[in-house]
Amino acid sequence: MNVAADHHGLNCEAQGEQRGWKRQFMRPEGWVGGLFGRLMARKNADQTLTGIELFDVRPQDHVLEIGFGPGVGIQALTARAREGRVCGVDWSNAMVAQAAQRNRAAVSARRVELRHGAADRLPYPDAVFDKVFEANSFHIWPDRDAALREIYRVLKPGGRLMLCLRMKHPTRTKFVAPGHTVEDIRTIAASLEPIGLTIQQQETRELGRTITYLVAAKPN
Ligand SMILES: C[S@@+](CC[C@H](N)C(=O)[O-])C[C@H]1O[C@@H](n2cnc3c(N)ncnc32)[C@H](O)[C@@H]1O
């Protein structure tokens, strides 16, 4: 397994070094990517849905999900922000197609807008979202500081970000999804403050794997 400490000092797997099937989790492509998307829809649903429950999404919220993959989170966010709007960006064409299919009614009704795009170049104007959500994609972002600055830019004053971070498996190292160490979580939390995002909530849940949920807010 390729494990590298990146410029944030995180120990999770570095995107540029991945080959083969691991790459399909990071940017699923083609028909194989479609199969990986279906697998993620099953394996990651609990973690995503628990995060959305904890995030207190309001009916009128305008929400962005980054790295939505198969679109399970988009579906749950749409059910909660029922008078608002849900947008999503993912840099995988295969995932944009799969999530659009899963959310076709809401896309047709223009309640959901899914775009091909990257976390560090969000295709939105300043201060338009009440909430920004991500699950299982933060560790893949090549330039996390740039992405966090973009998130800060697109959040409204008082808007909030949730990161859903899977923790490292306590014993297994092979054939297991990558995860963060406790030290990684401290590093990530510390990296939010200089951007202007204040940590408001940190929770863990046992969902087969330990998940850490971090919520940070842009000041009013
Ligand atoms: C491991 S999958 C997780 C998908 C979904 N959130 C879940 O938990 O099932 C990571 C997803 O994030 C997307 N992704 C990773 N880095 C990204 C980036 N920098 N910008 C946009 N999308 C990204 C990938 O294409 C993929 O769909």
Short mmCIF file of C-alpha atoms and ligand atoms in Angstrom, two decimals:
data_model
loop_
_atom_site.label_atom_id
_atom_site.label_comp_id
_atom_site.label_asym_id
_atom_site.label_seq_id
_atom_site.Cartn_x
_atom_site.Cartn_y
_atom_site.Cartn_z
CA MET A 1 0.00 0.00 0.00
CA ASN A 2 1.30 3.46 -0.84
CA VAL A 3 1.10 5.55 2.28
CA ALA A 4 2.60 9.01 2.36
CA ALA A 5 2.58 11.93 4.73
CA ASP A 6 1.62 14.91 2.56
CA HIS A 7 2.24 18.63 3.03
CA HIS A 8 -0.41 18.65 5.78
CA GLY A 9 1.40 15.78 7.46
CA LEU A 10 -1.61 13.49 6.85
CA ASN A 11 -0.82 9.79 6.68
CA CYS A 12 -3.63 8.84 4.35
CA GLU A 13 -2.85 7.61 0.86
CA ALA A 14 -1.51 10.14 -1.60
CA GLN A 15 -3.59 10.53 -4.73
CA GLY A 16 -0.78 10.86 -7.25
CA GLU A 17 0.74 7.52 -6.29
CA GLN A 18 -2.31 5.34 -6.65
CA ARG A 19 -2.71 2.79 -9.42
CA GLY A 20 -5.41 0.35 -10.46
CA TRP A 21 -8.47 -0.23 -8.31
CA LYS A 22 -7.53 2.31 -5.65
CA ARG A 23 -7.56 5.00 -8.30
CA GLN A 24 -11.15 4.03 -9.07
CA PHE A 25 -12.20 5.10 -5.57
CA MET A 26 -10.39 8.41 -5.99
CA ARG A 27 -11.72 9.29 -9.45
CA PRO A 28 -13.98 6.52 -10.78
CA GLU A 29 -13.91 6.35 -14.59
CA GLY A 30 -15.60 4.28 -17.31
CA TRP A 31 -17.80 1.24 -16.72
CA VAL A 32 -15.46 -0.07 -14.01
CA GLY A 33 -15.83 3.28 -12.25
CA GLY A 34 -19.61 2.78 -12.46
CA LEU A 35 -19.25 -0.54 -10.58
CA PHE A 36 -17.10 1.13 -7.93
CA GLY A 37 -19.75 3.82 -7.59
CA ARG A 38 -22.40 1.18 -6.87
CA LEU A 39 -20.12 -0.44 -4.31
CA MET A 40 -19.53 2.93 -2.58
CA ALA A 41 -23.27 3.61 -2.56
CA ARG A 42 -23.70 0.48 -0.40
CA LYS A 43 -20.56 0.65 1.74
CA ASN A 44 -20.53 4.37 2.56
CA ALA A 45 -24.26 5.10 2.93
CA ASP A 46 -24.40 4.78 6.75
CA GLN A 47 -21.49 7.11 7.23
CA THR A 48 -22.88 9.71 4.83
CA LEU A 49 -26.45 9.58 6.15
CA THR A 50 -25.29 9.82 9.78
CA GLY A 51 -23.23 12.90 8.88
CA ILE A 52 -26.20 14.54 7.20
CA GLU A 53 -28.36 13.81 10.26
CA LEU A 54 -25.77 15.44 12.54
CA PHE A 55 -25.40 18.43 10.22
CA ASP A 56 -28.82 19.92 10.94
CA VAL A 57 -29.72 20.76 7.33
CA ARG A 58 -32.74 23.12 7.29
CA PRO A 59 -35.63 23.05 4.78
CA GLN A 60 -34.56 26.31 3.11
CA ASP A 61 -30.84 25.64 3.04
CA HIS A 62 -28.77 26.00 -0.12
CA VAL A 63 -26.30 23.12 0.15
CA LEU A 64 -23.18 22.02 -1.74
CA GLU A 65 -21.70 18.51 -1.63
CA ILE A 66 -18.12 18.07 -2.85
CA GLY A 67 -17.08 14.60 -4.11
CA PHE A 68 -20.63 13.23 -4.09
CA GLY A 69 -19.65 9.98 -5.89
CA PRO A 70 -22.78 7.86 -6.55
CA GLY A 71 -25.06 10.59 -5.18
CA VAL A 72 -26.47 8.98 -2.01
CA GLY A 73 -25.63 12.11 0.00
CA ILE A 74 -27.20 14.36 -2.63
CA GLN A 75 -30.45 12.37 -2.29
CA ALA A 76 -30.51 12.71 1.52
CA LEU A 77 -29.59 16.41 1.41
CA THR A 78 -32.42 17.04 -1.06
CA ALA A 79 -34.92 15.32 1.25
CA ARG A 80 -33.88 17.69 4.07
CA ALA A 81 -33.39 20.94 2.13
CA ARG A 82 -36.86 20.50 0.65
CA GLU A 83 -37.49 24.17 -0.04
CA GLY A 84 -33.86 24.97 -0.81
CA ARG A 85 -31.44 23.79 -3.46
CA VAL A 86 -28.70 21.18 -3.57
CA CYS A 87 -25.60 21.48 -5.75
CA GLY A 88 -22.77 19.03 -6.19
CA VAL A 89 -19.31 18.93 -7.76
CA ASP A 90 -17.26 15.84 -8.51
CA TRP A 91 -14.26 15.53 -10.81
CA SER A 92 -15.40 12.14 -12.13
CA ASN A 93 -17.65 12.10 -15.21
CA ALA A 94 -18.75 8.56 -14.30
CA MET A 95 -19.95 9.75 -10.86
CA VAL A 96 -21.70 12.82 -12.29
CA ALA A 97 -23.63 10.44 -14.60
CA GLN A 98 -24.43 7.93 -11.83
CA ALA A 99 -25.50 10.58 -9.30
CA ALA A 100 -27.65 12.29 -11.97
CA GLN A 101 -29.37 8.97 -12.62
CA ARG A 102 -29.94 8.33 -8.89
CA ASN A 103 -31.37 11.87 -8.47
CA ARG A 104 -33.08 12.19 -11.86
CA ALA A 105 -36.44 13.47 -10.59
CA ALA A 106 -34.82 16.21 -8.48
CA VAL A 107 -32.43 17.12 -11.33
CA SER A 108 -35.40 17.44 -13.74
CA ALA A 109 -37.24 19.58 -11.18
CA ARG A 110 -34.08 21.77 -10.93
CA ARG A 111 -33.85 21.17 -7.20
CA VAL A 112 -30.50 19.48 -7.75
CA GLU A 113 -27.64 20.67 -9.94
CA LEU A 114 -24.63 18.36 -10.43
CA ARG A 115 -21.44 19.58 -12.06
CA HIS A 116 -18.13 18.18 -13.14
CA GLY A 117 -15.59 20.20 -11.15
CA ALA A 118 -12.81 20.22 -8.59
CA ALA A 119 -12.83 21.11 -4.89
CA ASP A 120 -10.12 23.72 -5.34
CA ARG A 121 -11.91 25.56 -8.18
CA LEU A 122 -15.57 25.66 -7.22
CA PRO A 123 -17.74 26.90 -10.09
CA TYR A 124 -19.94 29.17 -7.94
CA PRO A 125 -20.04 32.85 -6.97
CA ASP A 126 -19.12 34.07 -3.48
CA ALA A 127 -21.35 33.54 -0.43
CA VAL A 128 -24.13 31.41 -1.92
CA PHE A 129 -24.25 28.29 0.30
CA ASP A 130 -25.60 27.82 3.83
CA LYS A 131 -23.86 24.46 4.13
CA VAL A 132 -21.01 22.58 2.44
CA PHE A 133 -20.76 18.81 2.98
CA GLU A 134 -18.17 16.19 2.09
CA ALA A 135 -17.76 12.49 2.92
CA ASN A 136 -14.76 10.31 2.13
CA SER A 137 -13.20 12.65 -0.34
CA PHE A 138 -11.20 15.21 1.67
CA HIS A 139 -8.10 12.95 1.87
CA ILE A 140 -8.03 12.75 -1.95
CA TRP A 141 -8.11 16.49 -2.63
CA PRO A 142 -4.67 17.39 -4.03
CA ASP A 143 -4.64 20.94 -2.61
CA ARG A 144 -6.71 20.98 0.56
CA ASP A 145 -5.80 24.52 1.60
CA ALA A 146 -6.94 25.87 -1.79
CA ALA A 147 -10.14 23.82 -1.48
CA LEU A 148 -10.81 25.12 2.06
CA ARG A 149 -10.32 28.69 0.84
CA GLU A 150 -12.82 28.00 -1.95
CA ILE A 151 -15.29 26.57 0.57
CA TYR A 152 -14.87 29.66 2.74
CA ARG A 153 -15.48 31.85 -0.33
CA VAL A 154 -18.72 30.13 -1.38
CA LEU A 155 -20.18 29.90 2.16
CA LYS A 156 -22.54 32.63 3.30
CA PRO A 157 -21.55 34.44 6.52
CA GLY A 158 -22.56 32.05 9.32
CA GLY A 159 -22.50 29.13 6.85
CA ARG A 160 -21.08 25.76 7.91
CA LEU A 161 -18.84 23.01 6.57
CA MET A 162 -19.01 19.32 7.55
CA LEU A 163 -16.12 16.93 6.90
CA CYS A 164 -16.87 13.20 7.38
CA LEU A 165 -13.51 11.56 8.01
CA ARG A 166 -13.03 7.80 8.18
CA MET A 167 -10.46 6.72 10.74
CA LYS A 168 -7.67 4.25 10.05
CA HIS A 169 -8.59 0.59 10.59
CA PRO A 170 -7.16 -0.41 14.00
CA THR A 171 -5.52 -3.62 12.77
CA ARG A 172 -5.92 -4.28 9.05
CA THR A 173 -3.66 -2.65 6.47
CA LYS A 174 -4.57 -4.66 3.34
CA PHE A 175 -7.82 -4.56 1.34
CA VAL A 176 -9.26 -1.91 3.59
CA ALA A 177 -10.36 1.65 2.83
CA PRO A 178 -7.78 4.24 3.89
CA GLY A 179 -8.32 6.26 7.03
CA HIS A 180 -7.02 9.09 9.19
CA THR A 181 -5.05 8.92 12.43
CA VAL A 182 -6.00 10.93 15.52
CA GLU A 183 -3.02 13.15 14.73
CA ASP A 184 -4.43 13.72 11.19
CA ILE A 185 -7.70 14.94 12.71
CA ARG A 186 -5.83 17.44 14.89
CA THR A 187 -3.89 18.62 11.84
CA ILE A 188 -7.06 19.01 9.77
CA ALA A 189 -8.84 20.90 12.59
CA ALA A 190 -5.83 23.20 12.96
CA SER A 191 -5.77 23.86 9.19
CA LEU A 192 -9.34 25.24 9.26
CA GLU A 193 -8.67 28.10 11.68
CA PRO A 194 -6.18 30.08 9.48
CA ILE A 195 -8.73 29.93 6.64
CA GLY A 196 -11.25 31.63 8.94
CA LEU A 197 -13.37 28.57 9.73
CA THR A 198 -14.05 27.97 13.44
CA ILE A 199 -14.57 24.42 14.71
CA GLN A 200 -18.05 24.10 16.23
CA GLN A 201 -18.55 20.41 16.66
CA GLN A 202 -16.49 17.22 16.65
CA GLU A 203 -18.14 13.83 17.07
CA THR A 204 -17.23 10.22 16.46
CA ARG A 205 -19.49 7.33 15.56
CA GLU A 206 -18.83 3.60 15.27
CA LEU A 207 -20.27 2.48 11.94
CA GLY A 208 -18.22 -0.61 11.17
CA ARG A 209 -15.31 1.86 11.02
CA THR A 210 -14.83 4.82 13.35
CA ILE A 211 -15.93 8.05 11.69
CA THR A 212 -15.01 11.54 12.88
CA TYR A 213 -17.42 14.33 11.98
CA LEU A 214 -15.99 17.86 12.05
CA VAL A 215 -18.22 20.93 11.67
CA ALA A 216 -16.70 24.37 11.18
CA ALA A 217 -18.40 27.74 10.65
CA LYS A 218 -17.64 30.93 8.75
CA PRO A 219 -18.18 33.92 11.05
CA ASN A 220 -21.29 36.07 10.64
C1 LIG B 1 -14.08 7.64 -2.19
S1 LIG B 1 -15.25 8.47 -3.22
C2 LIG B 1 -16.55 8.88 -2.03
C3 LIG B 1 -17.86 9.16 -2.69
C4 LIG B 1 -19.01 9.49 -1.71
N1 LIG B 1 -18.83 10.77 -1.09
C5 LIG B 1 -19.14 8.40 -0.69
O1 LIG B 1 -18.80 8.60 0.49
O2 LIG B 1 -19.59 7.31 -1.09
C6 LIG B 1 -14.51 10.06 -3.51
C7 LIG B 1 -15.28 10.89 -4.49
O3 LIG B 1 -14.76 12.21 -4.46
C8 LIG B 1 -14.44 12.64 -5.79
N2 LIG B 1 -13.30 13.56 -5.66
C9 LIG B 1 -12.11 13.29 -5.11
N3 LIG B 1 -11.32 14.37 -5.12
C10 LIG B 1 -12.04 15.37 -5.68
C11 LIG B 1 -11.76 16.75 -5.95
N4 LIG B 1 -10.60 17.30 -5.64
N5 LIG B 1 -12.73 17.50 -6.51
C12 LIG B 1 -13.94 16.93 -6.82
N6 LIG B 1 -14.24 15.63 -6.60
C13 LIG B 1 -13.31 14.86 -6.02
C14 LIG B 1 -14.15 11.34 -6.55
O4 LIG B 1 -14.33 11.46 -7.94
C15 LIG B 1 -15.14 10.38 -5.92
O5 LIG B 1 -16.39 10.43 -6.56
#
